[in-house]
Amino acid sequence: MKKEISTSFNLLATGTLLLVMFVFEFFTMDFSGTYEDRTLLGIMFSQAEYRIIFLLLLFMVVAITASFIFKEVWNRLICDLFKIRGINLNEAYSICFLVVVVISI
């Protein structure tokens, strides 16, 4: 059985990473209420729900843009230098995801 990198695989992997990050932040967050948010994100969005939606959308835009750039560099440079096959956006996303997970550990 051939196992391909698909969009559903990428969505599952990304969702799992976001869940792990959320659980980590939840257990390490200071709930004392004495913290005053002076960041630009805190000034722009006073409610936490809007901040979360904004950060998720920003994460998606950055991830897709980085994957597209990686795919183009791979297909235009690496393929010609080493005579290997080109990759599609799903494979580029998975490689970028893997690099981020390995670097963040």
PDB file of C-alpha atoms in Angstrom:
ATOM      1  CA  MET A   1       0.000   0.000   0.000  1.00  0.00           C
ATOM      2  CA  LYS A   2       1.445   3.324  -1.062  1.00  0.00           C
ATOM      3  CA  LYS A   3       1.237   6.013   1.588  1.00  0.00           C
ATOM      4  CA  GLU A   4       0.998   9.447   0.023  1.00  0.00           C
ATOM      5  CA  ILE A   5       1.223  12.827   1.629  1.00  0.00           C
ATOM      6  CA  SER A   6      -2.219  14.320   1.216  1.00  0.00           C
ATOM      7  CA  THR A   7      -4.070  17.390   2.339  1.00  0.00           C
ATOM      8  CA  SER A   8      -5.948  15.400   4.983  1.00  0.00           C
ATOM      9  CA  PHE A   9      -2.637  14.114   6.379  1.00  0.00           C
ATOM     10  CA  ASN A  10      -1.307  17.679   6.538  1.00  0.00           C
ATOM     11  CA  LEU A  11      -4.475  18.899   8.254  1.00  0.00           C
ATOM     12  CA  LEU A  12      -4.278  16.099  10.822  1.00  0.00           C
ATOM     13  CA  ALA A  13      -0.598  16.761  11.529  1.00  0.00           C
ATOM     14  CA  THR A  14      -1.149  20.512  11.832  1.00  0.00           C
ATOM     15  CA  GLY A  15      -4.182  20.045  14.064  1.00  0.00           C
ATOM     16  CA  THR A  16      -2.228  17.704  16.307  1.00  0.00           C
ATOM     17  CA  LEU A  17       0.636  20.184  16.609  1.00  0.00           C
ATOM     18  CA  LEU A  18      -1.753  23.033  17.406  1.00  0.00           C
ATOM     19  CA  LEU A  19      -3.492  20.892  20.039  1.00  0.00           C
ATOM     20  CA  VAL A  20      -0.177  20.054  21.704  1.00  0.00           C
ATOM     21  CA  MET A  21       0.827  23.730  21.653  1.00  0.00           C
ATOM     22  CA  PHE A  22      -2.544  24.735  23.120  1.00  0.00           C
ATOM     23  CA  VAL A  23      -2.331  22.186  25.937  1.00  0.00           C
ATOM     24  CA  PHE A  24       1.225  23.284  26.742  1.00  0.00           C
ATOM     25  CA  GLU A  25       0.219  26.956  26.822  1.00  0.00           C
ATOM     26  CA  PHE A  26      -2.873  26.162  28.904  1.00  0.00           C
ATOM     27  CA  PHE A  27      -0.847  24.423  31.601  1.00  0.00           C
ATOM     28  CA  THR A  28       1.915  27.047  31.662  1.00  0.00           C
ATOM     29  CA  MET A  29      -0.303  30.142  31.473  1.00  0.00           C
ATOM     30  CA  ASP A  30      -0.593  32.550  34.400  1.00  0.00           C
ATOM     31  CA  PHE A  31      -4.280  32.819  35.358  1.00  0.00           C
ATOM     32  CA  SER A  32      -3.768  35.244  38.233  1.00  0.00           C
ATOM     33  CA  GLY A  33      -5.310  38.140  36.316  1.00  0.00           C
ATOM     34  CA  THR A  34      -2.581  40.616  37.282  1.00  0.00           C
ATOM     35  CA  TYR A  35      -1.072  40.576  33.803  1.00  0.00           C
ATOM     36  CA  GLU A  36      -1.753  43.593  31.612  1.00  0.00           C
ATOM     37  CA  ASP A  37      -1.353  42.938  27.916  1.00  0.00           C
ATOM     38  CA  ARG A  38       0.631  45.731  26.272  1.00  0.00           C
ATOM     39  CA  THR A  39       1.376  43.929  23.022  1.00  0.00           C
ATOM     40  CA  LEU A  40       0.111  45.081  19.646  1.00  0.00           C
ATOM     41  CA  LEU A  41      -2.065  41.980  19.458  1.00  0.00           C
ATOM     42  CA  GLY A  42      -3.551  42.825  22.866  1.00  0.00           C
ATOM     43  CA  ILE A  43      -4.281  46.372  21.775  1.00  0.00           C
ATOM     44  CA  MET A  44      -5.833  45.292  18.461  1.00  0.00           C
ATOM     45  CA  PHE A  45      -8.014  42.531  19.918  1.00  0.00           C
ATOM     46  CA  SER A  46      -9.298  42.932  23.449  1.00  0.00           C
ATOM     47  CA  GLN A  47     -11.108  39.569  23.490  1.00  0.00           C
ATOM     48  CA  ALA A  48      -9.143  36.331  23.540  1.00  0.00           C
ATOM     49  CA  GLU A  49     -11.401  34.667  20.951  1.00  0.00           C
ATOM     50  CA  TYR A  50     -10.477  37.237  18.309  1.00  0.00           C
ATOM     51  CA  ARG A  51      -6.793  36.881  19.140  1.00  0.00           C
ATOM     52  CA  ILE A  52      -6.974  33.105  18.690  1.00  0.00           C
ATOM     53  CA  ILE A  53      -8.792  33.415  15.357  1.00  0.00           C
ATOM     54  CA  PHE A  54      -6.290  36.020  14.160  1.00  0.00           C
ATOM     55  CA  LEU A  55      -3.302  33.890  15.210  1.00  0.00           C
ATOM     56  CA  LEU A  56      -4.718  30.770  13.541  1.00  0.00           C
ATOM     57  CA  LEU A  57      -5.337  32.666  10.300  1.00  0.00           C
ATOM     58  CA  LEU A  58      -1.864  34.182  10.485  1.00  0.00           C
ATOM     59  CA  PHE A  59      -0.362  30.724  11.099  1.00  0.00           C
ATOM     60  CA  MET A  60      -2.192  29.312   8.069  1.00  0.00           C
ATOM     61  CA  VAL A  61      -1.067  32.149   5.780  1.00  0.00           C
ATOM     62  CA  VAL A  62       2.558  31.855   6.918  1.00  0.00           C
ATOM     63  CA  ALA A  63       2.562  28.045   6.624  1.00  0.00           C
ATOM     64  CA  ILE A  64       1.095  28.037   3.117  1.00  0.00           C
ATOM     65  CA  THR A  65       3.383  30.853   1.948  1.00  0.00           C
ATOM     66  CA  ALA A  66       6.496  29.153   3.357  1.00  0.00           C
ATOM     67  CA  SER A  67       5.450  25.853   1.772  1.00  0.00           C
ATOM     68  CA  PHE A  68       4.893  27.479  -1.600  1.00  0.00           C
ATOM     69  CA  ILE A  69       8.306  29.175  -1.464  1.00  0.00           C
ATOM     70  CA  PHE A  70       9.982  25.918  -0.391  1.00  0.00           C
ATOM     71  CA  LYS A  71       8.266  24.054  -3.250  1.00  0.00           C
ATOM     72  CA  GLU A  72       9.437  26.598  -5.798  1.00  0.00           C
ATOM     73  CA  VAL A  73      13.020  26.562  -4.513  1.00  0.00           C
ATOM     74  CA  TRP A  74      13.025  22.760  -4.502  1.00  0.00           C
ATOM     75  CA  ASN A  75      11.579  22.414  -8.000  1.00  0.00           C
ATOM     76  CA  ARG A  76      13.694  25.159  -9.567  1.00  0.00           C
ATOM     77  CA  LEU A  77      17.030  24.557  -7.826  1.00  0.00           C
ATOM     78  CA  ILE A  78      17.338  21.231  -6.017  1.00  0.00           C
ATOM     79  CA  CYS A  79      15.794  19.208  -8.862  1.00  0.00           C
ATOM     80  CA  ASP A  80      18.240  20.619 -11.379  1.00  0.00           C
ATOM     81  CA  LEU A  81      21.294  20.252  -9.164  1.00  0.00           C
ATOM     82  CA  PHE A  82      20.710  16.691  -7.984  1.00  0.00           C
ATOM     83  CA  LYS A  83      18.462  15.239 -10.733  1.00  0.00           C
ATOM     84  CA  ILE A  84      15.626  14.265  -8.388  1.00  0.00           C
ATOM     85  CA  ARG A  85      11.897  14.573  -8.849  1.00  0.00           C
ATOM     86  CA  GLY A  86       9.890  17.677  -8.122  1.00  0.00           C
ATOM     87  CA  ILE A  87       7.518  17.957  -5.176  1.00  0.00           C
ATOM     88  CA  ASN A  88       3.985  19.250  -4.866  1.00  0.00           C
ATOM     89  CA  LEU A  89       2.569  21.678  -2.305  1.00  0.00           C
ATOM     90  CA  ASN A  90       1.436  18.911   0.081  1.00  0.00           C
ATOM     91  CA  GLU A  91       4.924  17.430   0.192  1.00  0.00           C
ATOM     92  CA  ALA A  92       6.497  20.863   0.641  1.00  0.00           C
ATOM     93  CA  TYR A  93       4.116  21.583   3.520  1.00  0.00           C
ATOM     94  CA  SER A  94       5.000  18.275   5.178  1.00  0.00           C
ATOM     95  CA  ILE A  95       8.729  18.914   4.860  1.00  0.00           C
ATOM     96  CA  CYS A  96       8.351  22.422   6.315  1.00  0.00           C
ATOM     97  CA  PHE A  97       6.188  21.010   9.109  1.00  0.00           C
ATOM     98  CA  LEU A  98       8.803  18.346   9.873  1.00  0.00           C
ATOM     99  CA  VAL A  99      11.603  20.912   9.955  1.00  0.00           C
ATOM    100  CA  VAL A 100       9.636  23.139  12.347  1.00  0.00           C
ATOM    101  CA  VAL A 101       8.867  20.216  14.672  1.00  0.00           C
ATOM    102  CA  VAL A 102      12.488  19.023  14.687  1.00  0.00           C
ATOM    103  CA  ILE A 103      13.875  22.528  15.278  1.00  0.00           C
ATOM    104  CA  SER A 104      11.385  23.322  18.046  1.00  0.00           C
ATOM    105  CA  ILE A 105      12.235  20.204  20.077  1.00  0.00           C
TER     106      ILE A 105
END
